[in-house]
Tab-separated table of C-alpha atoms in Angstrom:
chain	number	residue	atom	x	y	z
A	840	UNK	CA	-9.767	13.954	0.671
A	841	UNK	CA	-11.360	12.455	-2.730
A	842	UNK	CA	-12.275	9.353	-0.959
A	843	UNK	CA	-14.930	7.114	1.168
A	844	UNK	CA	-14.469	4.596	3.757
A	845	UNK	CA	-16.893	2.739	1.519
A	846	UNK	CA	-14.672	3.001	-1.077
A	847	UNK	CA	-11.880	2.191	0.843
A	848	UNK	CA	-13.462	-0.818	1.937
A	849	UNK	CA	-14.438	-1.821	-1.480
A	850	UNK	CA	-10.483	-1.255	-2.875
A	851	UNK	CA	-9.158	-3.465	-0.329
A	852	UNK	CA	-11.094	-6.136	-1.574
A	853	UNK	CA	-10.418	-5.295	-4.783
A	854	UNK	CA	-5.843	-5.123	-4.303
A	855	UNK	CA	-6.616	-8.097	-1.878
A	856	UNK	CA	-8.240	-10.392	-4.563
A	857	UNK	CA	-5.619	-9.015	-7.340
A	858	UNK	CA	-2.381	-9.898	-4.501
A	859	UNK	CA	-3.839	-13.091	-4.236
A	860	UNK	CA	-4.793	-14.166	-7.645
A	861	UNK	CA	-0.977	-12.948	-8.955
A	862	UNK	CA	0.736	-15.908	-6.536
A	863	UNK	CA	-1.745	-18.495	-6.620
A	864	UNK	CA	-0.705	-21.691	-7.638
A	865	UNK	CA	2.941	-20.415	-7.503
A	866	UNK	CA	5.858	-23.036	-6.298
A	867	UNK	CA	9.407	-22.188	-5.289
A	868	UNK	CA	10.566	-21.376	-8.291
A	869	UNK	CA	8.335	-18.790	-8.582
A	870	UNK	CA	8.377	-17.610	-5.253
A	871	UNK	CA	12.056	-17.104	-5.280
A	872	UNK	CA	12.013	-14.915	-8.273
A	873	UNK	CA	12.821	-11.128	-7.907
A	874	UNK	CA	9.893	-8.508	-6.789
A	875	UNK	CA	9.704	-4.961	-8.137
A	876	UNK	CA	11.188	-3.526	-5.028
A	877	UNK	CA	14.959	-3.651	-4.884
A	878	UNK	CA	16.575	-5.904	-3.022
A	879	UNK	CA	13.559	-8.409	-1.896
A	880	UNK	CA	12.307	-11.719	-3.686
A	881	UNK	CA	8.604	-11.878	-3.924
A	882	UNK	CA	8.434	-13.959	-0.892
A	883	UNK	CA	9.562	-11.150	0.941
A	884	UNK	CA	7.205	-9.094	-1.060
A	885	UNK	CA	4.180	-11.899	0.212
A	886	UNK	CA	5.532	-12.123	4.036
A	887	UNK	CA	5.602	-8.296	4.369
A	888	UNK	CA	1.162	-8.170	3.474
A	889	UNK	CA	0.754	-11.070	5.244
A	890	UNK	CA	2.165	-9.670	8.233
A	891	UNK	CA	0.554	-6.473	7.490
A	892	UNK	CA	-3.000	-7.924	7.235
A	893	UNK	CA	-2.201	-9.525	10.870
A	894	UNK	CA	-0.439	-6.114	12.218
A	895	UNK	CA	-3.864	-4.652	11.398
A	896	UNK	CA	-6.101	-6.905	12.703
A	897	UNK	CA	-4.052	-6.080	16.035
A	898	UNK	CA	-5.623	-2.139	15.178
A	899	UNK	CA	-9.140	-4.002	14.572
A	900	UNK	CA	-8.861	-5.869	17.645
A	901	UNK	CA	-7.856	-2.576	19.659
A	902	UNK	CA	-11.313	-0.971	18.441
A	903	UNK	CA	-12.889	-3.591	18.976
A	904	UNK	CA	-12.288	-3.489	22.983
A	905	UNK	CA	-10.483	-0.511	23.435
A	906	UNK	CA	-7.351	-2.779	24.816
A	907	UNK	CA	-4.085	-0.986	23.089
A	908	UNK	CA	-2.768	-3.476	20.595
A	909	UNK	CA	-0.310	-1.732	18.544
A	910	UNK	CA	0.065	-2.696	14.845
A	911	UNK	CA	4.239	-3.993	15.624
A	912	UNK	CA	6.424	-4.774	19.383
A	913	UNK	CA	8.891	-2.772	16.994
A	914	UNK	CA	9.741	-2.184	13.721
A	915	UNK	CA	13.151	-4.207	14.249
A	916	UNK	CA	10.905	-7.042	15.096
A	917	UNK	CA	8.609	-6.099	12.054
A	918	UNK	CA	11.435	-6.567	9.905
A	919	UNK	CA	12.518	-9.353	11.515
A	920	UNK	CA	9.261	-11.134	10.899
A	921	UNK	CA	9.448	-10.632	7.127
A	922	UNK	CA	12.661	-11.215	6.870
A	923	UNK	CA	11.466	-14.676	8.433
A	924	UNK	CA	8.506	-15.388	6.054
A	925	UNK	CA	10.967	-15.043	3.668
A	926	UNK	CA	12.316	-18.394	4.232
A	927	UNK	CA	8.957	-20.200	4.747
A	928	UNK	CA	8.222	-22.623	2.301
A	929	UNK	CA	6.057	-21.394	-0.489
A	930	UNK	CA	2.974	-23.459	0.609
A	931	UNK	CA	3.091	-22.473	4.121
A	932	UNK	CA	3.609	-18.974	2.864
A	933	UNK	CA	0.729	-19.054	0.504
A	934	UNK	CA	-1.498	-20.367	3.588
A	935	UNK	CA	-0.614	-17.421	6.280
A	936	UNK	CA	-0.827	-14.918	3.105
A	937	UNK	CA	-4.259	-15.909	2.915
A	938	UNK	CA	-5.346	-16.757	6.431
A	939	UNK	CA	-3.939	-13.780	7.575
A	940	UNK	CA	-6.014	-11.858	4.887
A	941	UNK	CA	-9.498	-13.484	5.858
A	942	UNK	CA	-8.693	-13.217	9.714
A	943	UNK	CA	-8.209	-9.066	8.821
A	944	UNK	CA	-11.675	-9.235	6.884
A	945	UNK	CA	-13.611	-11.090	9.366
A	946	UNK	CA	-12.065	-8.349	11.986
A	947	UNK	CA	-13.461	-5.518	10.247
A	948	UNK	CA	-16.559	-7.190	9.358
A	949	UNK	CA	-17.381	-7.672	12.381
A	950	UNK	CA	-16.920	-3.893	14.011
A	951	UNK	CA	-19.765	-1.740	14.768
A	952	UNK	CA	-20.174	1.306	13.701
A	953	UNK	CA	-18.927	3.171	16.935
A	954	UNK	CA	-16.284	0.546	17.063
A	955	UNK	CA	-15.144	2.213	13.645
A	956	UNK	CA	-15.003	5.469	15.151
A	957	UNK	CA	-12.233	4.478	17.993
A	958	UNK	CA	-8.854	5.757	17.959
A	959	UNK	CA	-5.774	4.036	17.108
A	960	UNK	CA	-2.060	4.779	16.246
A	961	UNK	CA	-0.470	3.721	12.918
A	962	UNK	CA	2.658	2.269	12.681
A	963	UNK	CA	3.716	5.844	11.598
A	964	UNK	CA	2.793	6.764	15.434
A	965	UNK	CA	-0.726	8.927	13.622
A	966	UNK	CA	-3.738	9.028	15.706
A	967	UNK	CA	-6.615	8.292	13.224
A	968	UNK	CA	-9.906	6.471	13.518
A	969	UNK	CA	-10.279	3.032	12.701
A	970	UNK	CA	-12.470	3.649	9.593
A	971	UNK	CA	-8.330	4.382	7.930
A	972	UNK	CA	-7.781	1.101	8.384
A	973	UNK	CA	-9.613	-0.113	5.019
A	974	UNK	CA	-7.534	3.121	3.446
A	975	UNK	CA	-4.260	1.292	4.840
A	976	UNK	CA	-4.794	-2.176	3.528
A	977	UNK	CA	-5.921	-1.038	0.146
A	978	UNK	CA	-3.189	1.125	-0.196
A	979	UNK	CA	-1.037	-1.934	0.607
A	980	UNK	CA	-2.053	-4.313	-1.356
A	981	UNK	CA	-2.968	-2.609	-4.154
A	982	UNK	CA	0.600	-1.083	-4.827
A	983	UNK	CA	2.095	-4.442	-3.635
A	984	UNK	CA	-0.045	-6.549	-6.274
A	985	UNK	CA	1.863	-4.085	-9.013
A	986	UNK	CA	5.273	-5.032	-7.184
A	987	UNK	CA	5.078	-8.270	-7.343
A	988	UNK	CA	5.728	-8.269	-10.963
A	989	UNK	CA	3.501	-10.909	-12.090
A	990	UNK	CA	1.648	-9.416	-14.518
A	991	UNK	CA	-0.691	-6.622	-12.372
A	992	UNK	CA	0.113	-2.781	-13.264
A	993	UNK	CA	-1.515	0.457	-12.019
A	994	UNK	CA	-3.336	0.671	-15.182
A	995	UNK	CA	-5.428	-2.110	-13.480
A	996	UNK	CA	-6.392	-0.812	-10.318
A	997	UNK	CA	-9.440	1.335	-9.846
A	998	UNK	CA	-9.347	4.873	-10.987
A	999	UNK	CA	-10.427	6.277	-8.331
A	1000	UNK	CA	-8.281	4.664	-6.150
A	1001	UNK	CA	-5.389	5.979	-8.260
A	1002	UNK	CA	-6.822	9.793	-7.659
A	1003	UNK	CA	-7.258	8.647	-4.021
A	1004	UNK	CA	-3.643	7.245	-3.507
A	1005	UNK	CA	-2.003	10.227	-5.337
A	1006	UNK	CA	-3.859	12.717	-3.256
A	1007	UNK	CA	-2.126	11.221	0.114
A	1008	UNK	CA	1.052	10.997	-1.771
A	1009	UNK	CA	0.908	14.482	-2.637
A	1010	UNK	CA	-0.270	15.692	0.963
A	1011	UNK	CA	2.769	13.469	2.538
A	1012	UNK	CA	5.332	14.834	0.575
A	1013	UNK	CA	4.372	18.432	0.947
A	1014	UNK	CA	6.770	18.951	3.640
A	1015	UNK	CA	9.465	17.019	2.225
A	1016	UNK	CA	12.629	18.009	0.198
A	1017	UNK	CA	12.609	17.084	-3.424
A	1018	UNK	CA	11.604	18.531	-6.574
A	1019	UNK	CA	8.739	20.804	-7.004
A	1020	UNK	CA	6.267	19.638	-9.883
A	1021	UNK	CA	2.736	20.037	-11.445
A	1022	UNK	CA	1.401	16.618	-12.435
A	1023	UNK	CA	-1.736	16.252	-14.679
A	1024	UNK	CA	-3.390	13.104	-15.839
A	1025	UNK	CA	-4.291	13.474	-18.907
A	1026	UNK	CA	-7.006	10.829	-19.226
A	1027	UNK	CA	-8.808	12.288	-16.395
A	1028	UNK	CA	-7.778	16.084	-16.126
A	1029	UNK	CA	-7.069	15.688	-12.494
A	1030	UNK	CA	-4.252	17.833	-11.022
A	1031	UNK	CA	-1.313	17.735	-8.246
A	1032	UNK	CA	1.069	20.137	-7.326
A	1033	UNK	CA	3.951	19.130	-5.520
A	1034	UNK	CA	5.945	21.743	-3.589
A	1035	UNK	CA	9.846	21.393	-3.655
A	1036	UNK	CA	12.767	23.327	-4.761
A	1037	UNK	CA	12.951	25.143	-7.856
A	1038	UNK	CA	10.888	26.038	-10.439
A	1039	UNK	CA	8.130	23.690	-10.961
A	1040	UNK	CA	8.448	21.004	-13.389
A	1041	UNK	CA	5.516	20.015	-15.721
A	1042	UNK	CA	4.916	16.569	-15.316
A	1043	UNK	CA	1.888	15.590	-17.706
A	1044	UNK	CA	0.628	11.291	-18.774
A	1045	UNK	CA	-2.091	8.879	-17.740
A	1046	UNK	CA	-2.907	8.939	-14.536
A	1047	UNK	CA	-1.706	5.462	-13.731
A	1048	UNK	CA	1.358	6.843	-14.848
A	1049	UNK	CA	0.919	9.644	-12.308
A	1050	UNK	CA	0.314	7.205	-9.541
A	1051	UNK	CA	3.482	5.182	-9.954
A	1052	UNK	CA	5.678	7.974	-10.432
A	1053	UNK	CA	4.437	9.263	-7.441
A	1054	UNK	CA	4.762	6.061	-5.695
A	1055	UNK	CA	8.393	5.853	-6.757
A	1056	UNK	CA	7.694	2.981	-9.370
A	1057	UNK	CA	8.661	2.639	-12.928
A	1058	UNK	CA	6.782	5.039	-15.113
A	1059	UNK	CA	7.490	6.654	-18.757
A	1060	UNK	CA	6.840	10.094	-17.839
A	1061	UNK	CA	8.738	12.654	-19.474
A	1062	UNK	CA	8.813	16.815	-19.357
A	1063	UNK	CA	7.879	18.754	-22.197
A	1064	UNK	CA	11.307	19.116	-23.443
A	1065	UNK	CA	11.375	14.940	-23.164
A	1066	UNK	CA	13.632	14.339	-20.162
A	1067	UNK	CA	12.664	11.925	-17.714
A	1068	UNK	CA	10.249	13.630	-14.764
A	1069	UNK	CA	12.605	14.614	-11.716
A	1070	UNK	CA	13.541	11.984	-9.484
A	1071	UNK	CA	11.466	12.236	-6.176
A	1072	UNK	CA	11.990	11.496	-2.797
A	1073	UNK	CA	10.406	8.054	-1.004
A	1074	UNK	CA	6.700	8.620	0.021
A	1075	UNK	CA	7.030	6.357	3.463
């Protein structure tokens, strides 16, 4: 694991102030205007991390006291919620994007260190301390700040963040179906290899290239012989 909860910390500042920056000052119009991910307008894109930055303040809150607070009732009611937001009125929306985001900061500002060190269950249903929470939100709104399609692209998220998220890309789909592939960044001579079916594919480009291919976003990577890189799988 190529990363720190320091750094994680530190990234989810960083994707927070990039999400936040990309809508400000936006009205309807702008709101209403399609996201990067299929199907969803970016104020389904902004309801979905605000209610994300409140689901984990419920995980902050349950190390905190040691009271089980679950991140969601459900996920039916989790998608019910965003589908909700997305029918908020942009300035409304705008205000619980960033409310929510401050409550989630003050929350983990406020935890001691043992506090950090309690157990609680992602909405995956993992066990994992609550030092993954900063891992969690950074991973969220960093690849959400790209999908909003206002401007932001992997290129512009830390480096090391990219090596971080492609690493627990990699490890989640080891025991999934798909392609098998060896992926090198070429700017940084980092390395994946992703187990599938069939021979592995050489998959070589910039390593924010890597990171959204990975992520199942638009990228230009080709093969050697110049054919796109294999389709792969969704990562969550």
């Amino acid at each position: 694991m190529r990363r720190t909860f320091e750094e994680a910390l530190s990234w989810s500042g960083t994707g927070t102030r990039l999400f936040l920056d990309a809508a400000a000052g936006w009205g309807e119009e702008q709101y209403l205007a399609p996201c990067g991910l299929p199907g969803w307008t970016r104020k389904h894109l902004v309801a979905h991390v605000a209610a994300n930055a409140d689901a984990l303040s419920n995980l902050v809150r349950w190390a905190a006291t040691g009271e089980e607070t679950p991140m969601y009732s459900s996920m039916r009611q989790r998608n019910a919620d965003i589908e909700a937001g997305s029918t908020k009125p942009a300035a409304e929306l705008a205000a619980w994007l960033r409310e929510s985001a401050d409550r989630l900061a003050a929350g983990t500002g406020a935890l001691s260190a043992g506090q950090w060190s309690a157990e609680v269950v992602t909405a995956q249903g993992r066990t994992v301390p609550a030092t993954e929470i900063p891992w969690l939100r950074s991973r969220e709104v960093c690849v959400h700040a790209v999908d909003l399609a206002a401007g932001v692209s992997f290129a512009d998220l830390p480096a090391a963040f990219l090596v971080a998220l492609a690493d627990d890309i990699v490890g989640k789909r080891g025991g999934a179906a798909g392609p098998a592939a060896v992926l090198t960044a070429a700017d940084t001579g980092d390395r994946w290899e992703l187990p599938g079916e069939g021979n592995a594919v050489a998959v070589t480009g910039p390593l924010a290239e890597i990171a959204a291919y990975l992520a199942g976003r638009p990228h230009a990577l080709t093969t050697p012989d110049g054919s796109s890189a294999p389709v792969l799988p969704a990562w969550l």
